[in-house]
């Protein structure tokens, strides 16, 4: 099915995953499933140094927010995303802890982080290597973020999916999606929707492999005048959904 629409506010196009996010050797294969919990989504991914957890605005240190923003920027620059889109995103839901909490911690949403210890003991600082947000988009408990995209269904939207380049193709993306599905089901959602750049074929193939259905393409304008530094910024994005 192909959908065509035009608006001035682009949805997320930043889902960054490796081709099929498939482990290339045993050292990258995850060994345990995440615990389906709204309060804490802890898991051993490959060793005790890795964990999947829920973003907690009440205890988030400044370094954590900085890592989230950096992971987004590096991922977007690697796929040549429009600079205006990057700056707009950094000024909205991932601007600071309050913005994150307001976007993902209201209603039945969540923001999931995958990190690893930087040292040999549990007190070591941790590096964020993957992330994904689920925003409650339902009319019951959520808030629609696009004026021209009023959601009437009981669904959440997957946003800000990104894996550090050093950890792609290691099965980590699949772990994050699995955590999202578990959370969405446990919170009573009927499904998950997402948007990603139509040129990101590897990401689209990954989502389809994970059970999402390709719903078609939508055209969005990046700016009011359709330009960004003199180049066209009309962006064609892919719309995918997984209904339960």
CSV table of C-alpha atoms in Angstrom, one decimal, residues 52-210:
chain,number,residue,atom,x,y,z
A,52,UNK,CA,18.8,-2.7,28.9
A,53,UNK,CA,17.0,-0.3,31.1
A,54,UNK,CA,14.4,2.4,31.2
A,55,UNK,CA,15.3,6.1,31.1
A,56,UNK,CA,14.5,7.6,34.5
A,57,UNK,CA,14.3,11.4,34.5
A,58,UNK,CA,14.4,11.6,38.2
A,59,UNK,CA,17.9,10.2,38.4
A,60,UNK,CA,19.4,10.9,35.0
A,61,UNK,CA,22.9,12.5,35.3
A,62,UNK,CA,23.9,15.2,32.8
A,63,UNK,CA,26.3,12.9,31.1
A,64,UNK,CA,23.4,10.6,30.1
A,65,UNK,CA,21.5,13.3,28.3
A,66,UNK,CA,24.7,14.3,26.5
A,67,UNK,CA,25.3,10.7,25.3
A,68,UNK,CA,21.7,10.5,24.1
A,69,UNK,CA,22.0,13.7,22.0
A,70,UNK,CA,25.5,12.7,20.7
A,71,UNK,CA,24.2,9.2,19.6
A,72,UNK,CA,21.4,10.9,17.7
A,73,UNK,CA,23.6,13.5,16.1
A,74,UNK,CA,26.3,11.0,15.0
A,75,UNK,CA,23.6,8.6,13.6
A,76,UNK,CA,21.8,11.4,11.7
A,77,UNK,CA,25.0,12.7,10.2
A,78,UNK,CA,26.0,9.3,9.1
A,79,UNK,CA,22.9,9.1,6.8
A,80,UNK,CA,23.2,12.7,5.6
A,81,UNK,CA,20.0,13.9,7.3
A,82,UNK,CA,19.1,17.6,6.7
A,83,UNK,CA,20.8,19.8,9.3
A,84,UNK,CA,17.6,21.6,9.9
A,85,UNK,CA,15.9,18.4,11.0
A,86,UNK,CA,18.8,17.5,13.3
A,87,UNK,CA,18.7,20.9,15.0
A,88,UNK,CA,14.9,20.9,15.3
A,89,UNK,CA,15.0,17.4,16.9
A,90,UNK,CA,17.8,18.5,19.3
A,91,UNK,CA,15.5,21.4,20.3
A,92,UNK,CA,12.4,19.3,20.9
A,93,UNK,CA,12.0,15.9,22.6
A,94,UNK,CA,15.7,15.3,23.2
A,95,UNK,CA,16.6,18.8,24.2
A,96,UNK,CA,17.0,18.0,27.9
A,97,UNK,CA,15.7,15.7,30.7
A,98,UNK,CA,12.4,17.6,31.1
A,99,UNK,CA,11.7,17.4,27.3
A,100,UNK,CA,12.4,13.6,27.4
A,101,UNK,CA,10.1,13.1,30.4
A,102,UNK,CA,7.4,15.2,28.8
A,103,UNK,CA,7.5,13.2,25.6
A,104,UNK,CA,8.2,9.7,26.7
A,105,UNK,CA,7.4,9.3,30.3
A,106,UNK,CA,3.8,10.5,30.2
A,107,UNK,CA,0.9,8.1,29.6
A,108,UNK,CA,2.1,4.6,28.8
A,109,UNK,CA,5.3,5.5,27.0
A,110,UNK,CA,8.9,4.8,27.8
A,111,UNK,CA,12.4,5.5,26.6
A,112,UNK,CA,14.8,2.5,26.6
A,113,UNK,CA,18.5,2.6,26.8
A,114,UNK,CA,21.1,-0.1,26.2
A,115,UNK,CA,24.5,0.6,27.9
A,116,UNK,CA,27.7,-1.1,28.9
A,117,UNK,CA,30.1,-0.6,31.7
A,118,UNK,CA,33.3,1.2,30.7
A,119,UNK,CA,35.3,-0.6,33.4
A,120,UNK,CA,35.6,-3.9,35.2
A,121,UNK,CA,33.3,-3.3,38.1
A,122,UNK,CA,29.7,-2.4,38.7
A,123,UNK,CA,30.6,1.2,39.9
A,124,UNK,CA,32.2,2.0,36.5
A,125,UNK,CA,30.7,4.7,34.3
A,126,UNK,CA,28.4,3.5,31.6
A,127,UNK,CA,28.4,4.1,27.8
A,128,UNK,CA,25.1,4.3,26.0
A,129,UNK,CA,25.3,2.1,22.9
A,130,UNK,CA,21.7,2.0,21.8
A,131,UNK,CA,18.4,3.7,22.4
A,132,UNK,CA,14.7,3.8,21.4
A,133,UNK,CA,11.7,5.7,22.5
A,134,UNK,CA,8.0,4.7,22.6
A,135,UNK,CA,5.7,7.7,22.7
A,136,UNK,CA,2.1,7.2,23.7
A,137,UNK,CA,0.2,8.4,20.7
A,138,UNK,CA,-3.2,7.1,21.7
A,139,UNK,CA,-6.2,9.4,22.2
A,140,UNK,CA,-6.9,7.9,25.6
A,141,UNK,CA,-3.6,8.6,27.4
A,142,UNK,CA,-1.2,10.0,24.9
A,143,UNK,CA,-0.6,13.2,22.9
A,144,UNK,CA,-0.3,13.5,19.1
A,145,UNK,CA,2.7,15.4,18.1
A,146,UNK,CA,1.7,16.2,14.5
A,147,UNK,CA,-1.3,18.5,14.1
A,148,UNK,CA,-2.0,17.0,10.6
A,149,UNK,CA,-1.6,13.4,11.8
A,150,UNK,CA,-4.3,12.9,14.4
A,151,UNK,CA,-4.1,9.4,15.7
A,152,UNK,CA,-7.4,7.8,16.7
A,153,UNK,CA,-6.1,4.3,17.4
A,154,UNK,CA,-4.7,2.8,20.6
A,155,UNK,CA,-1.1,2.8,19.4
A,156,UNK,CA,2.4,4.1,20.4
A,157,UNK,CA,5.0,5.4,18.1
A,158,UNK,CA,8.6,4.1,18.0
A,159,UNK,CA,11.1,7.0,17.8
A,160,UNK,CA,14.8,7.8,18.1
A,161,UNK,CA,15.9,4.2,17.4
A,162,UNK,CA,19.7,4.2,17.1
A,163,UNK,CA,22.6,1.8,17.7
A,164,UNK,CA,26.2,3.0,18.1
A,165,UNK,CA,28.2,2.2,14.9
A,166,UNK,CA,30.6,-0.1,16.9
A,167,UNK,CA,27.7,-2.3,18.0
A,168,UNK,CA,25.6,-2.7,14.8
A,169,UNK,CA,24.9,-6.1,13.3
A,170,UNK,CA,25.3,-7.7,16.8
A,171,UNK,CA,21.6,-8.4,17.5
A,172,UNK,CA,21.3,-5.3,19.8
A,173,UNK,CA,18.6,-3.7,17.6
A,174,UNK,CA,16.5,-6.8,17.8
A,175,UNK,CA,16.8,-6.7,21.6
A,176,UNK,CA,15.6,-3.1,21.7
A,177,UNK,CA,12.6,-3.9,19.4
A,178,UNK,CA,11.8,-6.9,21.6
A,179,UNK,CA,11.8,-4.7,24.6
A,180,UNK,CA,9.5,-2.2,22.8
A,181,UNK,CA,7.0,-4.9,21.9
A,182,UNK,CA,7.0,-6.3,25.4
A,183,UNK,CA,6.4,-2.9,26.9
A,184,UNK,CA,3.7,-2.0,24.4
A,185,UNK,CA,1.8,-5.2,25.0
A,186,UNK,CA,2.2,-5.0,28.8
A,187,UNK,CA,0.8,-1.4,28.6
A,188,UNK,CA,-2.3,-2.5,26.6
A,189,UNK,CA,-1.4,-0.9,23.3
A,190,UNK,CA,-2.9,-2.4,20.1
A,191,UNK,CA,0.2,-1.8,18.1
A,192,UNK,CA,3.3,0.2,17.3
A,193,UNK,CA,3.9,2.6,14.4
A,194,UNK,CA,7.1,4.2,13.1
A,195,UNK,CA,8.5,6.3,10.4
A,196,UNK,CA,12.0,6.1,8.8
A,197,UNK,CA,13.8,7.5,5.8
A,198,UNK,CA,12.7,5.7,2.6
A,199,UNK,CA,16.4,5.6,1.5
A,200,UNK,CA,17.3,3.6,4.6
A,201,UNK,CA,16.6,0.2,3.0
A,202,UNK,CA,18.6,-1.8,5.6
A,203,UNK,CA,16.5,-0.3,8.4
A,204,UNK,CA,13.3,-1.0,6.6
A,205,UNK,CA,14.3,-4.6,5.9
A,206,UNK,CA,15.2,-5.0,9.6
A,207,UNK,CA,11.8,-3.7,10.8
A,208,UNK,CA,9.9,-6.0,8.3
A,209,UNK,CA,12.0,-8.9,9.5
A,210,UNK,CA,11.1,-8.0,13.1
